PDB file of C-alpha atoms in Angstrom:
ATOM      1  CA  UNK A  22      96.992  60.090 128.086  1.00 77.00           C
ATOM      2  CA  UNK A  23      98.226  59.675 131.926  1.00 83.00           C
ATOM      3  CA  UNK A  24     101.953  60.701 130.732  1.00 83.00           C
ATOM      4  CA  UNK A  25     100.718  63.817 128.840  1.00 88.00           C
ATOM      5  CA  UNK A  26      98.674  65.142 131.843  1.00 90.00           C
ATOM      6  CA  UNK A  27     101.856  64.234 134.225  1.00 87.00           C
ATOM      7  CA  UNK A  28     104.184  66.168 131.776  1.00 87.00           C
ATOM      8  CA  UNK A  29     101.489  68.957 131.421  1.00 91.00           C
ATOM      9  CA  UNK A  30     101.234  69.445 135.756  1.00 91.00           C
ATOM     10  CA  UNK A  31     104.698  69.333 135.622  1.00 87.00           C
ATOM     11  CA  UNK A  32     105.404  71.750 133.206  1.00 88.00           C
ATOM     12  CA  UNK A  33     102.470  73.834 135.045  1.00 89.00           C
ATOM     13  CA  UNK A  34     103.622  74.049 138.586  1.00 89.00           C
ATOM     14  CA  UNK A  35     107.166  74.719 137.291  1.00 86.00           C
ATOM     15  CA  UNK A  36     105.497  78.028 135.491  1.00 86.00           C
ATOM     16  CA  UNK A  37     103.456  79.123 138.699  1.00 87.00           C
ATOM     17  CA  UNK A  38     106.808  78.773 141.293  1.00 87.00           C
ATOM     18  CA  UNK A  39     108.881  80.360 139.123  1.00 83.00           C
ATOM     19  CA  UNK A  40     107.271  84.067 140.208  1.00 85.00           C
ATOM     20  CA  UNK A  41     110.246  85.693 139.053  1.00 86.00           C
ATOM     21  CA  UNK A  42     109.870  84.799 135.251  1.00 82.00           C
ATOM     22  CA  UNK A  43     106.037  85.794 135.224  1.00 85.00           C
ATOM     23  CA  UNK A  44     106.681  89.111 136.542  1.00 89.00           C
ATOM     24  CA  UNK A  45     109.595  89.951 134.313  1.00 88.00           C
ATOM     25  CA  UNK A  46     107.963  88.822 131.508  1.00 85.00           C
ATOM     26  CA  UNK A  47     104.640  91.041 132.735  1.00 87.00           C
ATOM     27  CA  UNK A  48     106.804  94.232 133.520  1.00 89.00           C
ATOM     28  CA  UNK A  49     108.134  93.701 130.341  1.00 86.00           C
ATOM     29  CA  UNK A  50     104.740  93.648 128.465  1.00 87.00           C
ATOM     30  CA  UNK A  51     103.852  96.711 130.066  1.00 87.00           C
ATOM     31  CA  UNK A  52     107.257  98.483 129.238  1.00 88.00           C
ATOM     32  CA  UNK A  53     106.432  97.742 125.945  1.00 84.00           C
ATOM     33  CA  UNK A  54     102.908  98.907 125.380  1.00 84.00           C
ATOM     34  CA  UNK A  55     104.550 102.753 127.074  1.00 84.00           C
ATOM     35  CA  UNK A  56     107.385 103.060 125.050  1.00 83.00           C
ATOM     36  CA  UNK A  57     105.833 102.502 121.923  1.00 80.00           C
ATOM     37  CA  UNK A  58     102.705 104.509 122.708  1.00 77.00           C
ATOM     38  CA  UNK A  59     104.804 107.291 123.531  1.00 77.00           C
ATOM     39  CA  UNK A  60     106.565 106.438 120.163  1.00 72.00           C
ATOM     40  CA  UNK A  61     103.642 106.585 118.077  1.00 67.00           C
ATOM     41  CA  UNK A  62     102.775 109.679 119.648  1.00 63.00           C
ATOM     42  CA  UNK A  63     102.435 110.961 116.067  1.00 64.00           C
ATOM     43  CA  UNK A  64     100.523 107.708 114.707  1.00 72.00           C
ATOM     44  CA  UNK A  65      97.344 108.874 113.682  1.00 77.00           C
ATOM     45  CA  UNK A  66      94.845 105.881 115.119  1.00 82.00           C
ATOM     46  CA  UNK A  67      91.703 108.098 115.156  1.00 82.00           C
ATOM     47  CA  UNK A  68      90.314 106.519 111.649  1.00 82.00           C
ATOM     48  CA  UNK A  69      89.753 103.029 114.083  1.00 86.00           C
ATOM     49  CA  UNK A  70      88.468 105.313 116.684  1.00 84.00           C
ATOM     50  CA  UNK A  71      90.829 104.611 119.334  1.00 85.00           C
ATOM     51  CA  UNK A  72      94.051 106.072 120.931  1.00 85.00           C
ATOM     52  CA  UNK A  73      97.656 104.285 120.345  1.00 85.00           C
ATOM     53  CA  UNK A  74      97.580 102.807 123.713  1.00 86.00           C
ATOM     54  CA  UNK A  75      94.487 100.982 122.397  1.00 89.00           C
ATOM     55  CA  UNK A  76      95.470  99.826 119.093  1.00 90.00           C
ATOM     56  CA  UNK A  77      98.943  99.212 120.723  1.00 90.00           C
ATOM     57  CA  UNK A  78      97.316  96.175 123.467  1.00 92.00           C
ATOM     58  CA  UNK A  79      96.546  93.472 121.197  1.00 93.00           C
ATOM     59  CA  UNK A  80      99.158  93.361 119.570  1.00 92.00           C
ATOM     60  CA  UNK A  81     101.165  93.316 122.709  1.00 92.00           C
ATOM     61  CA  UNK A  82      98.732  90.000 123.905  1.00 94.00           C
ATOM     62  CA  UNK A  83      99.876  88.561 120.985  1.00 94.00           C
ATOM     63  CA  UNK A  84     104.107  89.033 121.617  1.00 93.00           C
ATOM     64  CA  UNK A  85     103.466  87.984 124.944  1.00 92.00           C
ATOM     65  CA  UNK A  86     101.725  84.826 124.523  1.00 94.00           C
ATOM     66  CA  UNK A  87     104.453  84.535 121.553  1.00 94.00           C
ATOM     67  CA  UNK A  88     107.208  85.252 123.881  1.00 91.00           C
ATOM     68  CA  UNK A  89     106.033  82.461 126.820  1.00 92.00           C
ATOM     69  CA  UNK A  90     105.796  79.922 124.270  1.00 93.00           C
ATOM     70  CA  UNK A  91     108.788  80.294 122.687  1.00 91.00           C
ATOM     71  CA  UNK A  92     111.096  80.648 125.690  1.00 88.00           C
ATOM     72  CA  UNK A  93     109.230  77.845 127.925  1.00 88.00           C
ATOM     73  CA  UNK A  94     111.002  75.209 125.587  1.00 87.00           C
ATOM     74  CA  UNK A  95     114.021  75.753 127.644  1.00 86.00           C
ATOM     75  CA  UNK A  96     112.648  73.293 130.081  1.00 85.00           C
ATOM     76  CA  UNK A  97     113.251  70.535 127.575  1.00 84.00           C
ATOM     77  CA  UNK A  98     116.852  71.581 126.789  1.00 85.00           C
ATOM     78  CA  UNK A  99     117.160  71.918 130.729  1.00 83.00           C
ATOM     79  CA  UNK A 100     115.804  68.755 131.510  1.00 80.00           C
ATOM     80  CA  UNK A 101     117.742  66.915 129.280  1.00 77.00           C
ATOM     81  CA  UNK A 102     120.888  68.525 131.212  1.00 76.00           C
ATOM     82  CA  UNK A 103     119.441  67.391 134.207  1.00 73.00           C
ATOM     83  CA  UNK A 104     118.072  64.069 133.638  1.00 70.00           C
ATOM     84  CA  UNK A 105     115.032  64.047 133.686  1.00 70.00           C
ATOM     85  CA  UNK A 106     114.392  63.541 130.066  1.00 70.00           C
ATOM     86  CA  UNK A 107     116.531  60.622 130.275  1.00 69.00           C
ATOM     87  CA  UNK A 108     114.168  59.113 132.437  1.00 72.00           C
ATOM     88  CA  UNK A 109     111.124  60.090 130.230  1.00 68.00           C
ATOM     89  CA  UNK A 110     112.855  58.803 127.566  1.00 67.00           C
ATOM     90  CA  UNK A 111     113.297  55.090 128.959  1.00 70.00           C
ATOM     91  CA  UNK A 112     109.986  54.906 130.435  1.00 69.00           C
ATOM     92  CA  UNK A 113     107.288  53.143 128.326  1.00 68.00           C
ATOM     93  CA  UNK A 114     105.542  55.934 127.344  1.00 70.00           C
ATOM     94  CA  UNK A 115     105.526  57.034 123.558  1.00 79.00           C
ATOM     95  CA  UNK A 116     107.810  59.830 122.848  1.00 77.00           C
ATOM     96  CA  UNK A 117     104.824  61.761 120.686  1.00 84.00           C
ATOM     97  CA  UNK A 118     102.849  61.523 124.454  1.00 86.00           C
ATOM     98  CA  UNK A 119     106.019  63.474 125.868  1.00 84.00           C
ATOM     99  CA  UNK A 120     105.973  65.973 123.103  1.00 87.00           C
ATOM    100  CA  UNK A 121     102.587  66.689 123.561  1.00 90.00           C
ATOM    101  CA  UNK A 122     102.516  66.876 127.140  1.00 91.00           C
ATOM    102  CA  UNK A 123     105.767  69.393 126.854  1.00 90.00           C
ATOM    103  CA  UNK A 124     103.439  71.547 124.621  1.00 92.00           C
ATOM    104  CA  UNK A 125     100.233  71.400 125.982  1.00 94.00           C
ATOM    105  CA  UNK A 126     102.287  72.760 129.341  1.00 93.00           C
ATOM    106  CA  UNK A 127     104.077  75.582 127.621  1.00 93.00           C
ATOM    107  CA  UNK A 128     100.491  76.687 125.609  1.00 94.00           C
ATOM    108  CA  UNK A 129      98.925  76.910 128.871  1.00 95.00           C
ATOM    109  CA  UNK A 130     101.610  78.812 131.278  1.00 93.00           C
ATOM    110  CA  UNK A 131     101.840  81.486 127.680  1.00 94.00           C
ATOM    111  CA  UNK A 132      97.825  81.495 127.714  1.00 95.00           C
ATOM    112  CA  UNK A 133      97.661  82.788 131.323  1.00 94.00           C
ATOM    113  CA  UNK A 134     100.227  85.270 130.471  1.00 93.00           C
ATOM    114  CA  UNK A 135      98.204  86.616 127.477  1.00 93.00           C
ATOM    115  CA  UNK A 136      95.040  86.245 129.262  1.00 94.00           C
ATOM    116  CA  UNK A 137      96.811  88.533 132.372  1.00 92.00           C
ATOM    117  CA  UNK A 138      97.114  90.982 129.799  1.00 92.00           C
ATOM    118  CA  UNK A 139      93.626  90.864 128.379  1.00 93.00           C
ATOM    119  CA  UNK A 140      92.456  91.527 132.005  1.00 92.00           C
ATOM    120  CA  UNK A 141      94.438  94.852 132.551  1.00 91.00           C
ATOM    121  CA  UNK A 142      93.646  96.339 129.536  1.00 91.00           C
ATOM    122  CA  UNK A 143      89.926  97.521 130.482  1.00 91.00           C
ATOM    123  CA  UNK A 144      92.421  99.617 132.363  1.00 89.00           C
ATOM    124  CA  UNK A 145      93.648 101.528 129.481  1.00 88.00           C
ATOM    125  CA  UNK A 146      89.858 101.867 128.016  1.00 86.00           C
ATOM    126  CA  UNK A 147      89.199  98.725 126.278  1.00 89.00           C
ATOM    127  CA  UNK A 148      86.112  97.403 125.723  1.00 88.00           C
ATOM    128  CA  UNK A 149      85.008  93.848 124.846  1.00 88.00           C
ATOM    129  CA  UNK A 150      81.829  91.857 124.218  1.00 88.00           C
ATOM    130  CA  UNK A 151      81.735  87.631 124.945  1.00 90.00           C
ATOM    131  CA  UNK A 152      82.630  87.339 121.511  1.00 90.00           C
ATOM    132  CA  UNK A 153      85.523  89.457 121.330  1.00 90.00           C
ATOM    133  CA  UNK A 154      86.971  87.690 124.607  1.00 93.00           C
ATOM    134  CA  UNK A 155      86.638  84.562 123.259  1.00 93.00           C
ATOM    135  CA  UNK A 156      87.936  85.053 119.725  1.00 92.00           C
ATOM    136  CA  UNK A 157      90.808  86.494 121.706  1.00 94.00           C
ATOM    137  CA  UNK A 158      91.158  83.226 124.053  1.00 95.00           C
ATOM    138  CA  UNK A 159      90.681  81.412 120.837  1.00 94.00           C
ATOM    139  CA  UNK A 160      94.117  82.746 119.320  1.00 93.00           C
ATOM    140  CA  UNK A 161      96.034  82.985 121.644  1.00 95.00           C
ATOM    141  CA  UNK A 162      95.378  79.188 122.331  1.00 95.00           C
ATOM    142  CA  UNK A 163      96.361  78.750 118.565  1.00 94.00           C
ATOM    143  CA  UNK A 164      99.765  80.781 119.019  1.00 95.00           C
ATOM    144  CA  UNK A 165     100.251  79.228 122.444  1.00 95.00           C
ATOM    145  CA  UNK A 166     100.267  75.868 120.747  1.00 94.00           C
ATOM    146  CA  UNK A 167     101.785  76.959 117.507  1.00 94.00           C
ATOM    147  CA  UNK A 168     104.471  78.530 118.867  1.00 94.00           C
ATOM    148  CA  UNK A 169     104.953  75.865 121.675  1.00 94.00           C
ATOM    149  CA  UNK A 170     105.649  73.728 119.023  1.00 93.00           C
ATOM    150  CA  UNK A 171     108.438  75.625 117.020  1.00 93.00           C
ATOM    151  CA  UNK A 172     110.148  76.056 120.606  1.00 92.00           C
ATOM    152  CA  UNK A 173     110.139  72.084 120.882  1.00 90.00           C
ATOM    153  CA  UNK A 174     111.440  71.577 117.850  1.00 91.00           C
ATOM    154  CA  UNK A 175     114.166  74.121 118.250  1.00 91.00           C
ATOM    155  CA  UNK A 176     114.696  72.716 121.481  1.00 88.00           C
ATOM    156  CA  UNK A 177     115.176  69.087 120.713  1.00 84.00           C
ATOM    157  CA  UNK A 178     118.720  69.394 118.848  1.00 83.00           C
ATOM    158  CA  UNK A 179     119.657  72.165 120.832  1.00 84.00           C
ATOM    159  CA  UNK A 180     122.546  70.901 123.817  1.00 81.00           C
ATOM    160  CA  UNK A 181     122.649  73.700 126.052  1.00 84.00           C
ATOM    161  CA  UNK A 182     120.296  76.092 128.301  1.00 86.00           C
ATOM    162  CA  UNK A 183     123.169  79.405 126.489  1.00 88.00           C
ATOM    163  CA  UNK A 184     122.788  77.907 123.112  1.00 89.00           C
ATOM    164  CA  UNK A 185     118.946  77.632 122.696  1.00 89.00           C
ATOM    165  CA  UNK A 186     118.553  81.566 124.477  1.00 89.00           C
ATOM    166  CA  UNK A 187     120.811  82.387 121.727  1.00 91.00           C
ATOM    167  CA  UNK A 188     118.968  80.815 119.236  1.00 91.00           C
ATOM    168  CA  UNK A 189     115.618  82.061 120.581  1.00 90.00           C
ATOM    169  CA  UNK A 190     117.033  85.715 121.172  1.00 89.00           C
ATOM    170  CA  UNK A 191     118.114  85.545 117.323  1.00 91.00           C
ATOM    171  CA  UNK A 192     114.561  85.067 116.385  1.00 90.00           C
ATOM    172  CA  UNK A 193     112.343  86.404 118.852  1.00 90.00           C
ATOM    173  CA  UNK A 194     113.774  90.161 118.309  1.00 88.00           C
ATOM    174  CA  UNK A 195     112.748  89.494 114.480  1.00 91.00           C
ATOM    175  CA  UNK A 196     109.849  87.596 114.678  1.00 92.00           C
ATOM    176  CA  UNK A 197     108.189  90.407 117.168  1.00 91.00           C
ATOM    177  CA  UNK A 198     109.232  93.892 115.030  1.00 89.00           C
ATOM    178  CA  UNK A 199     108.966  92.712 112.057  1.00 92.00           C
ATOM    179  CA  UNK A 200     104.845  91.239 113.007  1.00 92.00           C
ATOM    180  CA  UNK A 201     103.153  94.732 112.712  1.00 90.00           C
ATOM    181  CA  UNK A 202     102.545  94.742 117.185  1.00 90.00           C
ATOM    182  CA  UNK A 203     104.443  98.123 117.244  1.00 87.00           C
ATOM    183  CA  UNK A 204     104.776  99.371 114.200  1.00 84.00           C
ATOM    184  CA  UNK A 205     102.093  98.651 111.693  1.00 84.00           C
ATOM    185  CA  UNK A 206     102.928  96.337 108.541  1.00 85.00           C
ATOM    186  CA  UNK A 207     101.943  99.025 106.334  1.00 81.00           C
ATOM    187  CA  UNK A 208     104.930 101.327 107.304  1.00 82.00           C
ATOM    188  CA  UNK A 209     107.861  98.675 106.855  1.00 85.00           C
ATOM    189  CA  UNK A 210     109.774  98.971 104.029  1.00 86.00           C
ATOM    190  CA  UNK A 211     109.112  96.452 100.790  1.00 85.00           C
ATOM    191  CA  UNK A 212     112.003  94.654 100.941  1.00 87.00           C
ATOM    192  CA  UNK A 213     111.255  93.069 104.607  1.00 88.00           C
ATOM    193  CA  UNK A 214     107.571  92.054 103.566  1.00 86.00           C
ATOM    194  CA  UNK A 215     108.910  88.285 102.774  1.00 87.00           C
ATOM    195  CA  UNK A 216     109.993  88.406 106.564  1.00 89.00           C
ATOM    196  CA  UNK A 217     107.059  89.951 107.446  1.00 92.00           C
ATOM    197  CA  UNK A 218     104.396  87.411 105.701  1.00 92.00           C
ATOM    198  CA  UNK A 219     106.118  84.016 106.848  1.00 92.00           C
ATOM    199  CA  UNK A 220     106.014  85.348 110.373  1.00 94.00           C
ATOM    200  CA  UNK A 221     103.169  83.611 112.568  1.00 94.00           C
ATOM    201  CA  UNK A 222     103.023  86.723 114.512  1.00 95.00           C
ATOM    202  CA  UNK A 223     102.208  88.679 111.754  1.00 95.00           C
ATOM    203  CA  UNK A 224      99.150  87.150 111.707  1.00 95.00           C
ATOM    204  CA  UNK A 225      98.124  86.748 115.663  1.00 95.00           C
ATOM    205  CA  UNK A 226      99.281  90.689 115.875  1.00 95.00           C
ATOM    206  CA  UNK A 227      96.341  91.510 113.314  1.00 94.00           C
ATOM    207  CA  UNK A 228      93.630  88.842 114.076  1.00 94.00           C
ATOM    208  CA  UNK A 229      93.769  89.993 117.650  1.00 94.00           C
ATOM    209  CA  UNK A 230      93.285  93.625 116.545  1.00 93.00           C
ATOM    210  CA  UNK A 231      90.579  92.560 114.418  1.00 91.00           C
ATOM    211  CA  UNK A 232      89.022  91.006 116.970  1.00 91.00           C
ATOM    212  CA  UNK A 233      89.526  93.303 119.803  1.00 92.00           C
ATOM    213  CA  UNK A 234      88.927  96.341 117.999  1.00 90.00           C
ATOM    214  CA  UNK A 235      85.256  98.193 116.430  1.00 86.00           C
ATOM    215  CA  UNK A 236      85.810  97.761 112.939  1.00 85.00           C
ATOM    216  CA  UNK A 237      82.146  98.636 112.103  1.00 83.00           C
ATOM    217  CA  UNK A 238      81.651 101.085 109.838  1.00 84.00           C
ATOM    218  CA  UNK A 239      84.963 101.301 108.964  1.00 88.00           C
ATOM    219  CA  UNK A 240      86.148 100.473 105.390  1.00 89.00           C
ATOM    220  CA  UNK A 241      88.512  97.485 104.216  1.00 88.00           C
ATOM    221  CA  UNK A 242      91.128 100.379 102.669  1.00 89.00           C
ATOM    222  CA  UNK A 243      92.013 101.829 106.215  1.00 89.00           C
ATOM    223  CA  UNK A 244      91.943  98.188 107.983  1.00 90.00           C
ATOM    224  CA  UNK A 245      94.340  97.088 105.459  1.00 88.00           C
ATOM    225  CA  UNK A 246      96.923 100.508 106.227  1.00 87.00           C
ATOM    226  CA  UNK A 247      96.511  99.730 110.283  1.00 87.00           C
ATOM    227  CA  UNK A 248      97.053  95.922 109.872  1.00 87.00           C
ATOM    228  CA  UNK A 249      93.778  94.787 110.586  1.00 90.00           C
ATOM    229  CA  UNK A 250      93.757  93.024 107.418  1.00 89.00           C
ATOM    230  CA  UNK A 251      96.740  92.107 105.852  1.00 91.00           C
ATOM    231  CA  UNK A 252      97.115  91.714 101.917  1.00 87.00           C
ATOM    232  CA  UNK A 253      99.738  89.495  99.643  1.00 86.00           C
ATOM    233  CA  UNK A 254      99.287  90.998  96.211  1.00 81.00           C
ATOM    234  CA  UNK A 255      95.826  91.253  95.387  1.00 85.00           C
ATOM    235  CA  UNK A 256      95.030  88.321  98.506  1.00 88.00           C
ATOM    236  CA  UNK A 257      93.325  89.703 101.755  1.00 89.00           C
ATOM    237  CA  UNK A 258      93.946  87.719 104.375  1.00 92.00           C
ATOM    238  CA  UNK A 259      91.354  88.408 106.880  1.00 89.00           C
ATOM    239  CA  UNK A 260      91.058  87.262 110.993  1.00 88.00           C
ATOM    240  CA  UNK A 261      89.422  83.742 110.540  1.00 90.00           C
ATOM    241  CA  UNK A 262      92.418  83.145 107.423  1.00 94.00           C
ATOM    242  CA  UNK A 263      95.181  84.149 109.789  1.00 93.00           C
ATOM    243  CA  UNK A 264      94.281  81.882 112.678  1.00 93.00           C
ATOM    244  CA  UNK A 265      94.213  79.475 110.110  1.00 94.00           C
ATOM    245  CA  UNK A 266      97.714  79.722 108.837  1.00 94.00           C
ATOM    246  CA  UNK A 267      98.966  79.777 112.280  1.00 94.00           C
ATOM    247  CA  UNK A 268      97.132  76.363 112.994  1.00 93.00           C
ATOM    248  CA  UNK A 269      98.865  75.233 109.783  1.00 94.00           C
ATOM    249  CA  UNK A 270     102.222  76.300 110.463  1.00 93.00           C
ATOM    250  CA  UNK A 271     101.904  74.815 114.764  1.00 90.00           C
ATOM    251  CA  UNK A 272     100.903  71.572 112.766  1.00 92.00           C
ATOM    252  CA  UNK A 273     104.161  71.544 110.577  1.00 94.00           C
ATOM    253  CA  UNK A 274     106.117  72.095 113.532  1.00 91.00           C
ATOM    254  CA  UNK A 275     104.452  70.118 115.489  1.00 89.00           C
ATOM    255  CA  UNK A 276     105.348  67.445 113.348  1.00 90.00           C
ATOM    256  CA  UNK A 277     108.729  68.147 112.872  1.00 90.00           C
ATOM    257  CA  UNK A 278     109.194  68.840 116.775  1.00 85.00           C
ATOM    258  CA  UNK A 279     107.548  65.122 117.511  1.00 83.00           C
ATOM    259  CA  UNK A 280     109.895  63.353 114.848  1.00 84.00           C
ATOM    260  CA  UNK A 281     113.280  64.854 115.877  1.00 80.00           C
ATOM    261  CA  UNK A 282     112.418  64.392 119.638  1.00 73.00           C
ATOM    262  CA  UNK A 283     111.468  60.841 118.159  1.00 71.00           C
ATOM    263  CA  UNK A 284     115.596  60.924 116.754  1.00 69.00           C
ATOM    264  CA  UNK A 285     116.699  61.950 120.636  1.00 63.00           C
ATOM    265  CA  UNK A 286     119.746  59.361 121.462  1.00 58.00           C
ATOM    266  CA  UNK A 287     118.977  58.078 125.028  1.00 54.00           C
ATOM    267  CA  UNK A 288     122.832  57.708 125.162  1.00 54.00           C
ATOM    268  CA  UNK A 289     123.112  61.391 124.284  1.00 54.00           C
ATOM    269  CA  UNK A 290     120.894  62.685 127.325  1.00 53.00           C
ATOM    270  CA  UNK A 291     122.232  62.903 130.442  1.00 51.00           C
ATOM    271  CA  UNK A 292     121.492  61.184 133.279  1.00 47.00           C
ATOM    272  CA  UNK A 293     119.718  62.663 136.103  1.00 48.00           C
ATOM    273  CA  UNK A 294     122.407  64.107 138.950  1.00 46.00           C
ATOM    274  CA  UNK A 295     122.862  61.703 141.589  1.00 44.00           C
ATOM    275  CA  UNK A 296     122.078  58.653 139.098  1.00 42.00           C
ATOM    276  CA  UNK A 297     125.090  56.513 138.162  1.00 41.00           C
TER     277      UNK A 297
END
């Protein structure tokens, strides 16, 4: 437990001094949620009651929490450029306990950046209840950790710091267009639905709407067109259903991320500078 909650702090004061990151990653948020609210100008939102700015913000808690996980895993590919995995790596500790501790500290620096979010967007005329805010906290904590773990596991074969951004710019472009957080699921075209349903943030993008957003009094037929319930076939996959398949797919990856950082070589990790 003692190496997890050392890896964690670690992995959390690196997040809070690196100012620079958080505010790009803020501004960029924000840039977001105005471009496409001036882009689905036309959009006609009124049927949920709210303007596209509106419908627009939970989905864009959702990419952001999606985007700080996945790009925080550059720490491990850093450190292990560095050395300090190397030392990790040789200590007694179990290599699952530095896995976890690696996750549990990119979760938390991606929940603060969702929760930033959440925050500001009373500003643009949201309004939640307790139980909206904390079904909110509540997936983005499953995302964070979800997510955290795919990064990991991309992250532990990966060699250098340009190789995983690659890899991570491949998907992340994909994985946040194709998840219904700008345009709605119901307007993509058939033939990228298969990308669409085994995306993760597919489902974060409409359990947070769900959850931020009054659906009383509003009927299944227009939740399902704006993506606040999502159907395979004749399957509706509703809020509590889509935090559950993104707990299921984190624990697959989670999995896979802990066995191949189990299959790290020690002799294949530098040592840290200075060290001979």
């Amino acid at each position: 437990m003692r190496i997890i909650t050392t890896i964690w702090y670690r992995e959390f004061l690196n997040y809070i001094r690196d100012r620079a990151r958080i505010i790009s990653s803020l501004v960029m948020s924000f840039t977001m949620l105005f471009v496409f609210t001036f882009a689905l100008g036309n959009f006609d939102t009124s049927a949920l009651g709210v303007k596209s700015i509106q419908y627009l913000l939970p989905g864009i808690i959702a990419t952001t929490t999606f985007m700080t996980s996945i790009s925080n895993a550059l720490s491990v590919v850093e450190d292990k450029s560095d050395g300090f995995m190397k030392e990790f790596l040789v200590s007694p500790a179990s290599r699952t306990s530095i896995a976890i501790g690696k996750i549990l500290g990119s979760a938390t620096s991606a929940l603060i950046q969702g929760s930033i979010i959440l925050a500001a967007s009373p500003l643009f005329g949201m309004k939640y209840d307790l139980f909206m805010i904390l079904g909110l906290i509540g997936g983005m904590i499953a995302i964070s950790l979800s997510i955290s773990s795919i990064g990991l596991f991309i992250a532990s074969f990966v060699k250098s710091t340009m190789g995983f951004q690659m890899i991570v710019q491949m998907l992340m472009m994909p994985m946040m267009f194709l998840s219904g957080a700008y345009v709605p699921v119901s307007l993509l075209p058939d033939f990228l639905r298969v990308i669409v349903y085994i995306n993760p943030v597919t489902y974060a993008v409409s359990a947070f709407r769900h959850l931020a957003l009054d659906t009383t009094n509003i009927s299944e037929k227009v939740l399902e067109k704006m993506g606040l319930i999502l159907r395979i076939g004749n399957f509706q996959i509703k809020p509590l259903l889509s935090i559950s398949i993104i707990l299921v797919i984190g624990t697959i990856f989670l999995l896979l991320a802990v066995r191949s950082f189990k299959n790290v070589s020690i002799n294949k990790v530098a040592l840290k500078r200075g060290m001979h």
